[in-house]
Short mmCIF file of C-alpha atoms in Angstrom, two decimals:
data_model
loop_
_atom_site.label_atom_id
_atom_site.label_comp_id
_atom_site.label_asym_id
_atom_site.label_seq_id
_atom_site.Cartn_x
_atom_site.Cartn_y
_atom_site.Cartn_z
CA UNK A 231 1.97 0.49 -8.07
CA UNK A 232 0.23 2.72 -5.04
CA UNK A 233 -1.05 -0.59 -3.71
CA UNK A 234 2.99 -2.03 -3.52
CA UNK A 235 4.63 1.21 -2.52
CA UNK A 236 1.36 1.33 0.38
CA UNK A 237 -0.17 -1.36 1.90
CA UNK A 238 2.69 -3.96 1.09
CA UNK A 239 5.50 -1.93 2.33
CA UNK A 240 3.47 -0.66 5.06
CA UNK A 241 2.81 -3.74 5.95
CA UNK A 242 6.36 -5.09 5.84
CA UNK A 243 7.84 -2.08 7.93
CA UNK A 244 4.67 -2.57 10.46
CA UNK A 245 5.79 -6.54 10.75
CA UNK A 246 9.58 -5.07 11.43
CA UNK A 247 8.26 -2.29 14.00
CA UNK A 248 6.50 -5.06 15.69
CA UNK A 249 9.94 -7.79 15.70
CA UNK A 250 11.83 -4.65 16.76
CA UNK A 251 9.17 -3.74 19.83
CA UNK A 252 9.56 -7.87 20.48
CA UNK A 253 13.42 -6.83 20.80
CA UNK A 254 13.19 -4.02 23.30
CA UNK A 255 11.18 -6.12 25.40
CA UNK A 256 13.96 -9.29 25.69
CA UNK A 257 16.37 -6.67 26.80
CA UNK A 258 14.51 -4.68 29.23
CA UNK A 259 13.62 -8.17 30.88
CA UNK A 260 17.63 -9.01 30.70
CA UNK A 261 18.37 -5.68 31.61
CA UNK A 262 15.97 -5.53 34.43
CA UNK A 263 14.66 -2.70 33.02
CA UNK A 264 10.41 -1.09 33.60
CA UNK A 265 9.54 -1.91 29.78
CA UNK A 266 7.81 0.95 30.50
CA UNK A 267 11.12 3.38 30.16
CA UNK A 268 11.75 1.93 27.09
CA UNK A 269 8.14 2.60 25.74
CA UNK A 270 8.12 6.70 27.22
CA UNK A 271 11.58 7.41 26.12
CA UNK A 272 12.17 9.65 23.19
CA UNK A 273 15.33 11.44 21.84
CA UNK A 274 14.62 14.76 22.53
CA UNK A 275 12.67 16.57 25.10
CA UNK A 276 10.16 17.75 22.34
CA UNK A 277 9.68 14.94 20.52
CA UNK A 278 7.12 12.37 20.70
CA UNK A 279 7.97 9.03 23.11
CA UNK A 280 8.44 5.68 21.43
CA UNK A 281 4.38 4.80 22.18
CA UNK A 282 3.29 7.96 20.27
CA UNK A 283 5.75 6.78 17.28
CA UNK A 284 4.27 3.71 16.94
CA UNK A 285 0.90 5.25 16.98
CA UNK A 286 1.84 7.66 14.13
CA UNK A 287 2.99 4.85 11.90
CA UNK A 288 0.13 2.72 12.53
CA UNK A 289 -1.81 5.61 11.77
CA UNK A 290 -0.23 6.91 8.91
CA UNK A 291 -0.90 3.37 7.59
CA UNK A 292 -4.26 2.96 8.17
CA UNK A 293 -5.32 6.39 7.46
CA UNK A 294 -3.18 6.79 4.48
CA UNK A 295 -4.43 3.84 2.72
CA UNK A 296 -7.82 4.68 3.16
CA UNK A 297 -7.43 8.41 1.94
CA UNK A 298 -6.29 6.92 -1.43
CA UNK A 299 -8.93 4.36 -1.82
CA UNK A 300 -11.41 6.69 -0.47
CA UNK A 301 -12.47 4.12 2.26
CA UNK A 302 -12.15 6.59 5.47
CA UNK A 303 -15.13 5.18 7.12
CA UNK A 304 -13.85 1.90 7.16
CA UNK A 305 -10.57 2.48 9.31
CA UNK A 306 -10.34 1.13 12.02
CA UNK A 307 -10.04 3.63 15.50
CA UNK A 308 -7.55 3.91 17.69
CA UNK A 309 -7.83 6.05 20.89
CA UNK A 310 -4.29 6.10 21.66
CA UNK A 311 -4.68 4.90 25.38
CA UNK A 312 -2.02 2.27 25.11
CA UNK A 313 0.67 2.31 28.11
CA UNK A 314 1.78 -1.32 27.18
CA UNK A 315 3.72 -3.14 24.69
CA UNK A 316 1.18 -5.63 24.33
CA UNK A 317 -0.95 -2.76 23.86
CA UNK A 318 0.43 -1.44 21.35
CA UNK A 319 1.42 -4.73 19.44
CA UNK A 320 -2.63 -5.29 19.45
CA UNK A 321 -2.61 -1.86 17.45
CA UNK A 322 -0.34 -3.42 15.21
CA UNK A 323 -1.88 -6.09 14.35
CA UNK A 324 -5.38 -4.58 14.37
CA UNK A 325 -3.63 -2.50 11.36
CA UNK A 326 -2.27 -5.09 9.84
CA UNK A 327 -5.28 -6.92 9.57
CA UNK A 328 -6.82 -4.21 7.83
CA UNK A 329 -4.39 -3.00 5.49
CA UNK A 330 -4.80 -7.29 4.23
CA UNK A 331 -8.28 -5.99 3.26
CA UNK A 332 -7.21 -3.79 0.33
CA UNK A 333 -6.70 -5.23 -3.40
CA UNK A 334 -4.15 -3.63 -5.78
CA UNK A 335 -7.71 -3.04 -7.66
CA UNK A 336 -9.01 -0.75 -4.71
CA UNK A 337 -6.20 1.61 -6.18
CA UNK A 338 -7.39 1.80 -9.77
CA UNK A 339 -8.42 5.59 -9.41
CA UNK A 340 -5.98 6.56 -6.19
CA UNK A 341 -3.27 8.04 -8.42
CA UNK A 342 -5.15 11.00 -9.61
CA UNK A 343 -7.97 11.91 -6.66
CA UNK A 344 -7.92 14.49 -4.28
CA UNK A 345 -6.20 13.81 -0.96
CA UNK A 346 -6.68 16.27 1.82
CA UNK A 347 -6.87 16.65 5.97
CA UNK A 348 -8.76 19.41 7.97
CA UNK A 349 -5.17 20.61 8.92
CA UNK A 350 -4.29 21.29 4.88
CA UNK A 351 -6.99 24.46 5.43
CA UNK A 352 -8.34 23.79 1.72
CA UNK A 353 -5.76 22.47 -0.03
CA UNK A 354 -5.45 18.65 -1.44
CA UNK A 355 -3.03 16.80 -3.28
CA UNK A 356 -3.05 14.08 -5.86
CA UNK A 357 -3.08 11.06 -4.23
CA UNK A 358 -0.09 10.02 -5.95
CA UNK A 359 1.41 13.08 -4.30
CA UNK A 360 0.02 12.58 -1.32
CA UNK A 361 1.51 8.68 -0.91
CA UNK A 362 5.29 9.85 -2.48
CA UNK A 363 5.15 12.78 -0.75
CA UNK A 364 3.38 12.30 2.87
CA UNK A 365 2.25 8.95 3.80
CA UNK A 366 5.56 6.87 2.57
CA UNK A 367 8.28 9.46 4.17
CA UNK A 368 5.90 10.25 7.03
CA UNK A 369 5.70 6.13 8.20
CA UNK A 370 9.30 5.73 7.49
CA UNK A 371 10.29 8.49 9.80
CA UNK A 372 8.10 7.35 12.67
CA UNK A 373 9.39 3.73 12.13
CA UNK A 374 12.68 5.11 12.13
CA UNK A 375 12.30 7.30 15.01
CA UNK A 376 10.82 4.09 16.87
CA UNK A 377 14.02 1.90 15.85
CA UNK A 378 16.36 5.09 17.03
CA UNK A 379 14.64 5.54 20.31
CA UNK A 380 15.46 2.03 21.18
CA UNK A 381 18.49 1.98 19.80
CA UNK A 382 19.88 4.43 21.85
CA UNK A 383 18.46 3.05 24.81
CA UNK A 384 20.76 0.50 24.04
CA UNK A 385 18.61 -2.27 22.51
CA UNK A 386 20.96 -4.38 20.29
CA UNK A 387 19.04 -3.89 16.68
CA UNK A 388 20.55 -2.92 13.21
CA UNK A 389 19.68 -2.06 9.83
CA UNK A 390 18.48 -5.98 8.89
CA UNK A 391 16.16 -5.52 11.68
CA UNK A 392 14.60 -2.15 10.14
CA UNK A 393 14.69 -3.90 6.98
CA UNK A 394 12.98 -6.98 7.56
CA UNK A 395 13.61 -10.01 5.23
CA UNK A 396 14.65 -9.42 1.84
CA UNK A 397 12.82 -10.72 -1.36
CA UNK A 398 16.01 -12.20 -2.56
CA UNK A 399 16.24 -14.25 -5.76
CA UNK A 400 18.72 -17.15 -6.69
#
């Protein structure tokens, strides 16, 4: 179940952040706009710019997949120089290609090992804990921050957009 509720939904809301980045680029070219507004606005004056959001969640991704399968020195690094869309679409994808690495078997033990980060001084949690209760909200509200950052610059997205295509059954 870690493997669905991780790298598959990761990867879906990844494959939306990237349609929704394609988005904000068609209307700051039929806006006229420097795509490069778009990518340093944010919605408050202390909060991270639209680049640095789509860093996190590519991040939070990577990183938070590998933390549960205990594959850290496999991810691959970032150094969060990218000023560009097409930049940061490479980042995407570079994520997305390995998050397609991982098998629902390289989760067989990720429920129940010990997750931690330097900035946890110490402490761990389970890494079923640590996906419910970090990773998962953490991408989603980066994603989401991403989609609102655009949206109120005026880009025309909505919810089916954030959502990406729907499993549906007939």
């Amino acid at each position: 179940m870690l493997y669905d509720l991780t790298v598959v939904q990761f990867s879906k809301m990844l494959k939306n952040l990237s349609v929704i980045l394609e988005k904000g680029e068609c209307f700051a070219n039929l806006k006229k706009v420097d795509m490069a507004v778009l990518l340093n606005s944010r919605l408050a004056p202390d909060q991270f710019n639209l680049i640095r959001q789509v860093q996190i969640a590519c991040d939070t991704a990577k990183i938070g997949v590998a933390r549960l399968t205990d594959n850290l020195d496999t991810v691959p690094k970032h150094d969060d120089s990218e000023t560009t869309l097409a930049e940061l679409q490479a980042r995407i994808s570079s994520v997305l290609a390995y998050l397609a690495t991982f098998k629902a078997d390289d989760f067989a033990n990720a429920a129940t090992i010990h997750v931690s980060q330097p900035r946890w001084e110490g402490k761990y949690l389970t890494g079923y804990k640590f996906a419910i209760e970090h990773a998962i909200p953490n991408i989603y509200f980066h994603v989401t921050t991403a989609y609102a950052i655009l949206r109120h610059n005026g880009v025309e997205i909505g919810k089916k957009d954030y959502l990406g295509a729907m499993p549906y059954k007939s």
